[in-house]
Amino acid sequence: MVQYNFKKITVVPSGKDFIDIILSRTQRQTPTVVHKGYAISRLRKFYMRKVKFTQQNFHEKLTAIIDEFPRLDDIHPFYGDLLHVLYNKDHYKLALGQINTARNIIGKIAKDYVKLLKYGDSLYRCKCLKVAALGRMCTVIKRIGPSLAYLEQIRQHMARLPSIDPNTRTILICGYPNVGKSSFINKITRADVDVQPYAFTTKSLFVGHTDYKYLRYQVIDTPGILDRPFEDRNIIEMCSITALAHIRAAVLFFLDISGSCGYSIAQQAALFHSIKALFMNKPLIIVCNKIDLQPLEGLSDDDIKLVMEMKAEASQTVIAQGDEPNDESVFLTMSALTDDGVIAVKNAACERLLNQRVEMKMKSKKINDCLNRFHVAIPKPRDTRERPPCIPQAVLEARAKANVEKEKRKLEKDLENENGGAGVYSANLRKHYILANDEWKEDIMPEILDGHNVYDFVDPDILQRLEELEGEEEGFQLEAEAEEKYFEIDGKELTPEELEALAEIRKKKSLLIQEHRMKKSTAESRPVLPRKFDKDRKFTSERMGRQLSALGLDPTAATNRARCRSVSRRGQKRERSLAREGEDGDAMDIDGEQSSKKLRTRSRSRSKSRSKSQPPGEVTPGEGFRNSSQKLKALKIAKKSVKIRNKTARRGEADRVIPNLKPKHLFSGKRSIGKTSRR
Amino acid sequence: MPQGDYIELHRKRHGYRLDHFERKRKKEAREVHKRSAYAQKALGIKGKMFAKKRYAEKALMKKTLAMHDESSTRRKVDDKVHDGALPAYLLDRDTTTRAKVLSNTIKQKRKEKAGKWDVPLPKVRPVAEDEMFKVIRSGKRKTKQWKRMVTKVTFVGPGFTRKPPKYERFIRPTGLRFTKAHVTHPELKCTFNLDIIGIKKNPNGPMYTSLGVVTKGTIIEVNVSELGLVTPAGKVVWGKYAQVTNNPENDGCINAVLLV
């Protein structure tokens, strides 16, 4: 739903400012130099351009104004009426109409003068025509100056209107002045409406939002309405009438049964009956406020009769909707001062509104699109046995006990409320202390006694415990040492070779640990690649062979196996040397020979040309290339870009360079006439 | 106060800042110096416009100050001289005045004979023929130069049909044809947009009158039925003479003064 936002209307400049803006724009954005020696066509073009440019700018700005101001007939009737009440619709339309006419007149002026400029035969004549054209356009704008000022005022006021969405769930609060409408809205929403003892404190519509059942409701507070004939109503009352008339909302009619607003119940009832036509098709709730001053039972008989009449009217609307009349949802009492019944009123209003809206949605055609998508699946009963949910007995008992406890227990919050509220009562945190003698609960605890900290002696056995702790610690230490020694002393002493080996192992371990730590510290800046993508060629089969022989094992079998399965061999067929010894014919022999020869030559030539560096197109996954052809292309482009520079021995990448000798941020901002004293 | 007026609401609830009024006063006092600094530094068209505005303000200020001063000073009251009352040394001069009257009537009669009227612009700058006409070359080799195009504003009547293009010597372009004039009534001081009925006389020559060229000083006849003038006899005046006061080809409009 469109949230009407009148804040987006651009500022309407005053007549004089408008002219200044456009003329200075013309002066800045069109060429300014012309001499009388130029060709006549050039002179004509120069001046025609100025006239046309000015006209276009005027047209643009005036069109923007006309388009951005809302058309009272095109927006929601609530807003249309509200704007009519606040700013007269006729004046508004007239002002916009004047702007429109001005726009057309300026267009005509420009057209005429451009036609005349075609006959200009000297610079002076063209210049005079241009001056006349611009002057006439500016006179037109000067004449609509008052309209522009009026529109600017309207725009400023419109931008401050509360953003009311006429289509969402809304609760409308109405009644006589001073009955407590604003206090109510202050209680249920965060709207900070002024509450004062004089009537007509609220002079315009106020909006607040509240939640109920996970839905957001808009609450609109209206200025008070007096019981007058329709024609005599002033603008403020008309605002509330407009809201009542156009917004489909739940209406809360507030009654002040104590009469402290200055109006009797009879007057309020009279008002109710005079505007009850506006309550048609809206869930209506009669709310009696200020029951702390005057309880409902204490009213006189006449008043009670009037109130019951109103209730009957309200019930009728419920019947009209089709629900059964529930007393509690039509007539409620509350007190905004003591918070008594406020939530009940809000819930009742929200509930009724929700039900009505759901019903309307069900009746409308749109629901059919959605209903098809809902389906509550109920499993078909396969026999007549009842299968209720199974709750273990223990849980049921616990639940019952908890309920009882909850009811029995008096909460701190209740205590607080009883004793004066949040600011007055401070809870006694000491009453739950567990002490040997209950009388000590309220005693003041000293912190320093005889020069010692009390806390050090809180525990009577504390010294003993400290000694025990220390003893334990020593015991642990001794044990640890014993274990170490135990480890070494057990069995025989280590031979010197073994000691050497041990020292080796320890050194190697510490090296590994150091390396690992270094890797860890630079892990953020290095990509982590698995071992098989190894750029530095660290993990070769020779290295493995060396390490294995260093450990005293024979590496040949392992290195052979590694070579057989290496990457460079992938895709190559298995050597035919073995197959040749089979019983297939000569043909296979030749093939086999060839193939092995091929293999050999290939590997040999490869080994000659292949240096220690990587093949040019091979892609390692951390680099960011899709495939090797992309990488080759990138390398080619890179080489090409530095070829000329290298050939001509120009400044290279490693040479110091200032990329921007005159950076804009250092050279802009200084005005030559000394206006700005900083760069 | 409306829900959207946050500033006023805050002011109402919390009042002003402790130094608000002092700051406001000081800021307003500084405005004077700022304006003067801007006036000295602004250059170009902005400077000129600002200077003009400032001068207008200064003149207005001076006037108001003078007005305030007036009331406090005392002035001598002049002895009003009644119309018709002559000072003593002129009491015997009746004959001369009568003679003046006589010579005035004689002068008027002479003017009528000569055809000179009392008009707002008695003398105008003569317009040369090469300024008035542009030579249009025609013919197969563009050697013939007998055609002329009028470069000034013209008026052609409603029933005007031009001569066949081959034979027309004077071309009056449609773009320069005007039918309406802005006529000012010299006594009422208001301007009306009236239709032109015809050209009475162009001071540059009878040829231009017949062509219908409208230049500065031309006498034109305008349709004044809008003004609702009535002759003493009771007949409605619907046509009157007016004299053109501007150069219409430079301004794109004909401005004239009604000859009452």
PDB file of N, CA and C in Angstrom, chain A residues 16 20 27 44 113 115-116 119 121 124-130 132-133 136 157 160-162 191-194 196 198 201-208 673-676, chain B residues 1-9 12-13 38 40-43 45-46 49 53 131 134 149-153 173-178 182 247-253:
ATOM      1  N   LYS A  16      11.065  35.899  -7.350  1.00  0.00           N
ATOM      2  CA  LYS A  16      12.355  36.531  -7.649  1.00  0.00           C
ATOM      3  C   LYS A  16      13.478  35.507  -7.726  1.00  0.00           C
ATOM      4  N   ASP A  20      16.046  34.538 -10.781  1.00  0.00           N
ATOM      5  CA  ASP A  20      17.504  34.585 -10.615  1.00  0.00           C
ATOM      6  C   ASP A  20      18.150  33.267 -10.961  1.00  0.00           C
ATOM      7  N   GLN A  27      23.096  32.130 -18.078  1.00  0.00           N
ATOM      8  CA  GLN A  27      24.354  32.833 -18.280  1.00  0.00           C
ATOM      9  C   GLN A  27      25.537  31.899 -18.136  1.00  0.00           C
ATOM     10  N   ARG A  44      22.645  34.646 -35.050  1.00  0.00           N
ATOM     11  CA  ARG A  44      21.253  34.260 -34.803  1.00  0.00           C
ATOM     12  C   ARG A  44      21.192  33.012 -33.957  1.00  0.00           C
ATOM     13  N   TYR A 113       9.569  34.578 -30.370  1.00  0.00           N
ATOM     14  CA  TYR A 113      10.813  35.316 -30.481  1.00  0.00           C
ATOM     15  C   TYR A 113      11.861  34.565 -31.268  1.00  0.00           C
ATOM     16  N   LYS A 115      11.093  32.841 -33.807  1.00  0.00           N
ATOM     17  CA  LYS A 115      10.695  33.144 -35.194  1.00  0.00           C
ATOM     18  C   LYS A 115      11.207  34.509 -35.611  1.00  0.00           C
ATOM     19  N   LEU A 116      11.094  35.479 -34.692  1.00  0.00           N
ATOM     20  CA  LEU A 116      11.545  36.829 -35.031  1.00  0.00           C
ATOM     21  C   LEU A 116      13.046  36.885 -35.200  1.00  0.00           C
ATOM     22  N   TYR A 119      14.830  36.815 -38.508  1.00  0.00           N
ATOM     23  CA  TYR A 119      14.947  38.001 -39.369  1.00  0.00           C
ATOM     24  C   TYR A 119      15.948  38.991 -38.824  1.00  0.00           C
ATOM     25  N   ASP A 121      19.113  40.957 -38.523  1.00  0.00           N
ATOM     26  CA  ASP A 121      20.199  41.138 -39.475  1.00  0.00           C
ATOM     27  C   ASP A 121      21.419  41.810 -38.857  1.00  0.00           C
ATOM     28  N   TYR A 124      23.012  43.882 -32.851  1.00  0.00           N
ATOM     29  CA  TYR A 124      22.221  44.698 -31.940  1.00  0.00           C
ATOM     30  C   TYR A 124      20.768  44.270 -31.952  1.00  0.00           C
ATOM     31  N   ARG A 125      20.266  44.003 -33.167  1.00  0.00           N
ATOM     32  CA  ARG A 125      18.855  43.636 -33.250  1.00  0.00           C
ATOM     33  C   ARG A 125      18.590  42.292 -32.587  1.00  0.00           C
ATOM     34  N   CYS A 126      19.472  41.321 -32.848  1.00  0.00           N
ATOM     35  CA  CYS A 126      19.290  40.009 -32.221  1.00  0.00           C
ATOM     36  C   CYS A 126      19.372  40.129 -30.706  1.00  0.00           C
ATOM     37  N   LYS A 127      20.302  40.940 -30.272  1.00  0.00           N
ATOM     38  CA  LYS A 127      20.467  41.075 -28.822  1.00  0.00           C
ATOM     39  C   LYS A 127      19.224  41.700 -28.206  1.00  0.00           C
ATOM     40  N   CYS A 128      18.695  42.744 -28.855  1.00  0.00           N
ATOM     41  CA  CYS A 128      17.469  43.349 -28.317  1.00  0.00           C
ATOM     42  C   CYS A 128      16.328  42.357 -28.258  1.00  0.00           C
ATOM     43  N   LEU A 129      16.215  41.530 -29.295  1.00  0.00           N
ATOM     44  CA  LEU A 129      15.133  40.548 -29.296  1.00  0.00           C
ATOM     45  C   LEU A 129      15.298  39.555 -28.170  1.00  0.00           C
ATOM     46  N   LYS A 130      16.532  39.129 -27.937  1.00  0.00           N
ATOM     47  CA  LYS A 130      16.768  38.168 -26.860  1.00  0.00           C
ATOM     48  C   LYS A 130      16.442  38.793 -25.506  1.00  0.00           C
ATOM     49  N   ALA A 132      14.346  41.167 -24.954  1.00  0.00           N
ATOM     50  CA  ALA A 132      12.892  41.287 -24.848  1.00  0.00           C
ATOM     51  C   ALA A 132      12.263  39.943 -24.492  1.00  0.00           C
ATOM     52  N   ALA A 133      12.751  38.872 -25.103  1.00  0.00           N
ATOM     53  CA  ALA A 133      12.174  37.553 -24.843  1.00  0.00           C
ATOM     54  C   ALA A 133      12.365  37.154 -23.387  1.00  0.00           C
ATOM     55  N   ARG A 136      10.233  39.196 -21.046  1.00  0.00           N
ATOM     56  CA  ARG A 136       8.816  38.834 -20.980  1.00  0.00           C
ATOM     57  C   ARG A 136       8.597  37.566 -20.192  1.00  0.00           C
ATOM     58  N   HIS A 157       3.689  22.730   4.928  1.00  0.00           N
ATOM     59  CA  HIS A 157       2.720  22.162   5.857  1.00  0.00           C
ATOM     60  C   HIS A 157       2.458  20.698   5.552  1.00  0.00           C
ATOM     61  N   ARG A 160       4.723  18.096   6.879  1.00  0.00           N
ATOM     62  CA  ARG A 160       4.680  17.792   8.295  1.00  0.00           C
ATOM     63  C   ARG A 160       3.460  17.001   8.697  1.00  0.00           C
ATOM     64  N   LEU A 161       2.611  16.670   7.713  1.00  0.00           N
ATOM     65  CA  LEU A 161       1.420  15.920   8.082  1.00  0.00           C
ATOM     66  C   LEU A 161       1.827  14.543   8.564  1.00  0.00           C
ATOM     67  N   PRO A 162       1.133  13.978   9.521  1.00  0.00           N
ATOM     68  CA  PRO A 162       1.496  12.636   9.973  1.00  0.00           C
ATOM     69  C   PRO A 162       1.202  11.619   8.877  1.00  0.00           C
ATOM     70  N   ALA A 191       3.366   7.461  20.832  1.00  0.00           N
ATOM     71  CA  ALA A 191       3.121   8.838  20.392  1.00  0.00           C
ATOM     72  C   ALA A 191       3.070   9.723  21.618  1.00  0.00           C
ATOM     73  N   ASP A 192       3.791  10.794  21.579  1.00  0.00           N
ATOM     74  CA  ASP A 192       3.859  11.699  22.725  1.00  0.00           C
ATOM     75  C   ASP A 192       2.917  12.850  22.481  1.00  0.00           C
ATOM     76  N   VAL A 193       1.644  12.624  22.743  1.00  0.00           N
ATOM     77  CA  VAL A 193       0.684  13.679  22.444  1.00  0.00           C
ATOM     78  C   VAL A 193       0.546  14.561  23.669  1.00  0.00           C
ATOM     79  N   ASP A 194       0.430  15.821  23.440  1.00  0.00           N
ATOM     80  CA  ASP A 194       0.261  16.766  24.546  1.00  0.00           C
ATOM     81  C   ASP A 194      -1.060  16.540  25.260  1.00  0.00           C
ATOM     82  N   GLN A 196      -3.315  18.294  28.121  1.00  0.00           N
ATOM     83  CA  GLN A 196      -3.457  19.494  28.952  1.00  0.00           C
ATOM     84  C   GLN A 196      -4.886  19.598  29.437  1.00  0.00           C
ATOM     85  N   TYR A 198      -6.925  22.027  29.238  1.00  0.00           N
ATOM     86  CA  TYR A 198      -7.872  22.835  28.485  1.00  0.00           C
ATOM     87  C   TYR A 198      -8.331  22.094  27.247  1.00  0.00           C
ATOM     88  N   THR A 201      -6.690  20.760  23.050  1.00  0.00           N
ATOM     89  CA  THR A 201      -5.230  20.662  23.103  1.00  0.00           C
ATOM     90  C   THR A 201      -4.712  20.026  21.807  1.00  0.00           C
ATOM     91  N   THR A 202      -5.411  18.933  21.425  1.00  0.00           N
ATOM     92  CA  THR A 202      -5.032  18.291  20.176  1.00  0.00           C
ATOM     93  C   THR A 202      -5.704  19.050  19.059  1.00  0.00           C
ATOM     94  N   LYS A 203      -4.883  19.607  18.154  1.00  0.00           N
ATOM     95  CA  LYS A 203      -5.488  20.414  17.106  1.00  0.00           C
ATOM     96  C   LYS A 203      -5.381  19.782  15.741  1.00  0.00           C
ATOM     97  N   SER A 204      -4.744  18.618  15.686  1.00  0.00           N
ATOM     98  CA  SER A 204      -4.665  17.960  14.380  1.00  0.00           C
ATOM     99  C   SER A 204      -4.605  16.465  14.657  1.00  0.00           C
ATOM    100  N   LEU A 205      -4.534  15.686  13.608  1.00  0.00           N
ATOM    101  CA  LEU A 205      -4.519  14.240  13.781  1.00  0.00           C
ATOM    102  C   LEU A 205      -3.155  13.788  14.256  1.00  0.00           C
ATOM    103  N   PHE A 206      -3.153  12.874  15.180  1.00  0.00           N
ATOM    104  CA  PHE A 206      -1.904  12.294  15.659  1.00  0.00           C
ATOM    105  C   PHE A 206      -1.919  10.806  15.396  1.00  0.00           C
ATOM    106  N   VAL A 207      -0.772  10.251  15.083  1.00  0.00           N
ATOM    107  CA  VAL A 207      -0.696   8.837  14.746  1.00  0.00           C
ATOM    108  C   VAL A 207       0.247   8.144  15.712  1.00  0.00           C
ATOM    109  N   GLY A 208      -0.159   6.954  16.143  1.00  0.00           N
ATOM    110  CA  GLY A 208       0.728   6.120  16.914  1.00  0.00           C
ATOM    111  C   GLY A 208       0.571   4.692  16.425  1.00  0.00           C
ATOM    112  N   ILE A 673      40.339  35.445  -5.540  1.00  0.00           N
ATOM    113  CA  ILE A 673      40.107  36.734  -4.887  1.00  0.00           C
ATOM    114  C   ILE A 673      40.203  36.599  -3.376  1.00  0.00           C
ATOM    115  N   GLY A 674      40.688  35.481  -2.942  1.00  0.00           N
ATOM    116  CA  GLY A 674      40.980  35.351  -1.532  1.00  0.00           C
ATOM    117  C   GLY A 674      39.781  35.035  -0.673  1.00  0.00           C
ATOM    118  N   LYS A 675      38.752  34.440  -1.249  1.00  0.00           N
ATOM    119  CA  LYS A 675      37.572  34.131  -0.434  1.00  0.00           C
ATOM    120  C   LYS A 675      37.870  33.005   0.545  1.00  0.00           C
ATOM    121  N   THR A 676      38.586  31.979   0.043  1.00  0.00           N
ATOM    122  CA  THR A 676      38.837  30.841   0.907  1.00  0.00           C
ATOM    123  C   THR A 676      40.276  30.871   1.311  1.00  0.00           C
TER     124      THR A 676
ATOM    125  N   MET B   1      -0.147  21.387  19.029  1.00  0.00           N
ATOM    126  CA  MET B   1       0.729  21.572  17.903  1.00  0.00           C
ATOM    127  C   MET B   1       0.822  20.277  17.121  1.00  0.00           C
ATOM    128  N   PRO B   2       0.929  20.325  15.826  1.00  0.00           N
ATOM    129  CA  PRO B   2       0.881  19.101  15.018  1.00  0.00           C
ATOM    130  C   PRO B   2       2.013  18.147  15.386  1.00  0.00           C
ATOM    131  N   GLN B   3       1.808  16.886  15.011  1.00  0.00           N
ATOM    132  CA  GLN B   3       2.753  15.871  15.428  1.00  0.00           C
ATOM    133  C   GLN B   3       4.117  16.066  14.788  1.00  0.00           C
ATOM    134  N   GLY B   4       4.161  16.733  13.651  1.00  0.00           N
ATOM    135  CA  GLY B   4       5.419  16.818  12.940  1.00  0.00           C
ATOM    136  C   GLY B   4       6.281  17.996  13.364  1.00  0.00           C
ATOM    137  N   ASP B   5       5.782  18.867  14.212  1.00  0.00           N
ATOM    138  CA  ASP B   5       6.549  20.060  14.570  1.00  0.00           C
ATOM    139  C   ASP B   5       7.502  19.734  15.708  1.00  0.00           C
ATOM    140  N   TYR B   6       8.580  19.047  15.360  1.00  0.00           N
ATOM    141  CA  TYR B   6       9.463  18.577  16.420  1.00  0.00           C
ATOM    142  C   TYR B   6      10.182  19.712  17.111  1.00  0.00           C
ATOM    143  N   ILE B   7      10.551  20.721  16.329  1.00  0.00           N
ATOM    144  CA  ILE B   7      11.340  21.795  16.928  1.00  0.00           C
ATOM    145  C   ILE B   7      10.518  22.524  17.979  1.00  0.00           C
ATOM    146  N   GLU B   8       9.278  22.862  17.585  1.00  0.00           N
ATOM    147  CA  GLU B   8       8.456  23.594  18.555  1.00  0.00           C
ATOM    148  C   GLU B   8       8.162  22.738  19.772  1.00  0.00           C
ATOM    149  N   LEU B   9       7.945  21.440  19.535  1.00  0.00           N
ATOM    150  CA  LEU B   9       7.632  20.555  20.659  1.00  0.00           C
ATOM    151  C   LEU B   9       8.798  20.491  21.630  1.00  0.00           C
ATOM    152  N   LYS B  12       8.963  23.629  23.538  1.00  0.00           N
ATOM    153  CA  LYS B  12       7.913  23.747  24.554  1.00  0.00           C
ATOM    154  C   LYS B  12       8.273  22.922  25.784  1.00  0.00           C
ATOM    155  N   ARG B  13       8.837  21.739  25.527  1.00  0.00           N
ATOM    156  CA  ARG B  13       9.099  20.872  26.675  1.00  0.00           C
ATOM    157  C   ARG B  13      10.366  21.231  27.402  1.00  0.00           C
ATOM    158  N   TYR B  38      30.876  40.386   1.582  1.00  0.00           N
ATOM    159  CA  TYR B  38      30.419  39.829   0.315  1.00  0.00           C
ATOM    160  C   TYR B  38      30.314  40.912  -0.749  1.00  0.00           C
ATOM    161  N   GLN B  40      32.008  43.511  -1.072  1.00  0.00           N
ATOM    162  CA  GLN B  40      33.318  43.921  -1.568  1.00  0.00           C
ATOM    163  C   GLN B  40      33.965  42.854  -2.425  1.00  0.00           C
ATOM    164  N   LYS B  41      33.667  41.584  -2.140  1.00  0.00           N
ATOM    165  CA  LYS B  41      34.383  40.532  -2.850  1.00  0.00           C
ATOM    166  C   LYS B  41      33.667  40.042  -4.102  1.00  0.00           C
ATOM    167  N   ALA B  42      32.369  40.182  -4.158  1.00  0.00           N
ATOM    168  CA  ALA B  42      31.632  39.584  -5.286  1.00  0.00           C
ATOM    169  C   ALA B  42      31.978  40.298  -6.571  1.00  0.00           C
ATOM    170  N   LEU B  43      32.257  39.516  -7.583  1.00  0.00           N
ATOM    171  CA  LEU B  43      32.653  40.083  -8.869  1.00  0.00           C
ATOM    172  C   LEU B  43      31.649  39.711  -9.939  1.00  0.00           C
ATOM    173  N   ILE B  45      28.708  39.568 -12.730  1.00  0.00           N
ATOM    174  CA  ILE B  45      27.285  39.874 -12.761  1.00  0.00           C
ATOM    175  C   ILE B  45      26.682  39.786 -11.373  1.00  0.00           C
ATOM    176  N   LYS B  46      27.187  38.841 -10.585  1.00  0.00           N
ATOM    177  CA  LYS B  46      26.656  38.709  -9.222  1.00  0.00           C
ATOM    178  C   LYS B  46      26.908  39.987  -8.440  1.00  0.00           C
ATOM    179  N   MET B  49      24.577  42.776  -9.554  1.00  0.00           N
ATOM    180  CA  MET B  49      23.200  42.626  -9.081  1.00  0.00           C
ATOM    181  C   MET B  49      23.110  42.930  -7.604  1.00  0.00           C
ATOM    182  N   LYS B  53      20.903  45.889  -5.729  1.00  0.00           N
ATOM    183  CA  LYS B  53      19.956  45.657  -4.640  1.00  0.00           C
ATOM    184  C   LYS B  53      20.305  46.509  -3.433  1.00  0.00           C
ATOM    185  N   GLU B 131      18.581  50.432 -45.003  1.00  0.00           N
ATOM    186  CA  GLU B 131      18.260  49.830 -43.707  1.00  0.00           C
ATOM    187  C   GLU B 131      16.885  49.194 -43.753  1.00  0.00           C
ATOM    188  N   LYS B 134      15.985  44.879 -47.853  1.00  0.00           N
ATOM    189  CA  LYS B 134      17.107  43.988 -48.149  1.00  0.00           C
ATOM    190  C   LYS B 134      16.959  43.576 -49.606  1.00  0.00           C
ATOM    191  N   MET B 149      13.114  42.946 -49.833  1.00  0.00           N
ATOM    192  CA  MET B 149      12.389  42.385 -48.681  1.00  0.00           C
ATOM    193  C   MET B 149      12.430  43.417 -47.559  1.00  0.00           C
ATOM    194  N   VAL B 150      11.284  43.629 -46.971  1.00  0.00           N
ATOM    195  CA  VAL B 150      11.201  44.627 -45.899  1.00  0.00           C
ATOM    196  C   VAL B 150      11.773  43.997 -44.628  1.00  0.00           C
ATOM    197  N   THR B 151      12.702  44.731 -43.981  1.00  0.00           N
ATOM    198  CA  THR B 151      13.301  44.159 -42.761  1.00  0.00           C
ATOM    199  C   THR B 151      12.638  44.662 -41.500  1.00  0.00           C
ATOM    200  N   LYS B 152      11.682  45.587 -41.652  1.00  0.00           N
ATOM    201  CA  LYS B 152      11.028  46.117 -40.462  1.00  0.00           C
ATOM    202  C   LYS B 152       9.663  45.492 -40.309  1.00  0.00           C
ATOM    203  N   VAL B 153       9.048  45.779 -39.216  1.00  0.00           N
ATOM    204  CA  VAL B 153       7.719  45.229 -38.941  1.00  0.00           C
ATOM    205  C   VAL B 153       6.709  45.899 -39.833  1.00  0.00           C
ATOM    206  N   PRO B 173       7.631  39.720 -45.186  1.00  0.00           N
ATOM    207  CA  PRO B 173       7.612  38.360 -44.612  1.00  0.00           C
ATOM    208  C   PRO B 173       6.534  38.208 -43.546  1.00  0.00           C
ATOM    209  N   THR B 174       5.953  36.997 -43.505  1.00  0.00           N
ATOM    210  CA  THR B 174       4.866  36.744 -42.556  1.00  0.00           C
ATOM    211  C   THR B 174       5.324  36.863 -41.114  1.00  0.00           C
ATOM    212  N   GLY B 175       6.577  36.458 -40.879  1.00  0.00           N
ATOM    213  CA  GLY B 175       7.078  36.515 -39.513  1.00  0.00           C
ATOM    214  C   GLY B 175       7.125  37.902 -38.953  1.00  0.00           C
ATOM    215  N   LEU B 176       7.175  38.908 -39.823  1.00  0.00           N
ATOM    216  CA  LEU B 176       7.282  40.279 -39.337  1.00  0.00           C
ATOM    217  C   LEU B 176       5.968  41.021 -39.445  1.00  0.00           C
ATOM    218  N   ARG B 177       4.896  40.296 -39.626  1.00  0.00           N
ATOM    219  CA  ARG B 177       3.596  40.974 -39.704  1.00  0.00           C
ATOM    220  C   ARG B 177       2.948  40.938 -38.345  1.00  0.00           C
ATOM    221  N   PHE B 178       2.502  42.119 -37.901  1.00  0.00           N
ATOM    222  CA  PHE B 178       1.851  42.193 -36.589  1.00  0.00           C
ATOM    223  C   PHE B 178       0.456  42.735 -36.753  1.00  0.00           C
ATOM    224  N   HIS B 182       0.457  47.359 -28.282  1.00  0.00           N
ATOM    225  CA  HIS B 182       0.248  47.674 -26.865  1.00  0.00           C
ATOM    226  C   HIS B 182       0.100  49.181 -26.754  1.00  0.00           C
ATOM    227  N   ASN B 247      11.016  50.677 -31.271  1.00  0.00           N
ATOM    228  CA  ASN B 247      11.445  50.047 -32.520  1.00  0.00           C
ATOM    229  C   ASN B 247      10.900  48.634 -32.542  1.00  0.00           C
ATOM    230  N   PRO B 248       9.805  48.387 -33.253  1.00  0.00           N
ATOM    231  CA  PRO B 248       9.161  47.077 -33.112  1.00  0.00           C
ATOM    232  C   PRO B 248      10.045  45.920 -33.571  1.00  0.00           C
ATOM    233  N   GLU B 249      10.930  46.164 -34.526  1.00  0.00           N
ATOM    234  CA  GLU B 249      11.727  45.030 -35.002  1.00  0.00           C
ATOM    235  C   GLU B 249      12.751  44.604 -33.958  1.00  0.00           C
ATOM    236  N   ASN B 250      13.095  45.487 -33.007  1.00  0.00           N
ATOM    237  CA  ASN B 250      14.041  45.110 -31.956  1.00  0.00           C
ATOM    238  C   ASN B 250      13.373  44.494 -30.751  1.00  0.00           C
ATOM    239  N   ASP B 251      12.119  44.844 -30.539  1.00  0.00           N
ATOM    240  CA  ASP B 251      11.465  44.379 -29.318  1.00  0.00           C
ATOM    241  C   ASP B 251      10.457  43.284 -29.561  1.00  0.00           C
ATOM    242  N   GLY B 252      10.068  43.070 -30.791  1.00  0.00           N
ATOM    243  CA  GLY B 252       9.096  42.017 -31.069  1.00  0.00           C
ATOM    244  C   GLY B 252       7.685  42.401 -30.749  1.00  0.00           C
ATOM    245  N   CYS B 253       7.410  43.689 -30.448  1.00  0.00           N
ATOM    246  CA  CYS B 253       6.036  44.092 -30.180  1.00  0.00           C
ATOM    247  C   CYS B 253       5.918  45.575 -30.531  1.00  0.00           C
TER     248      CYS B 253
END
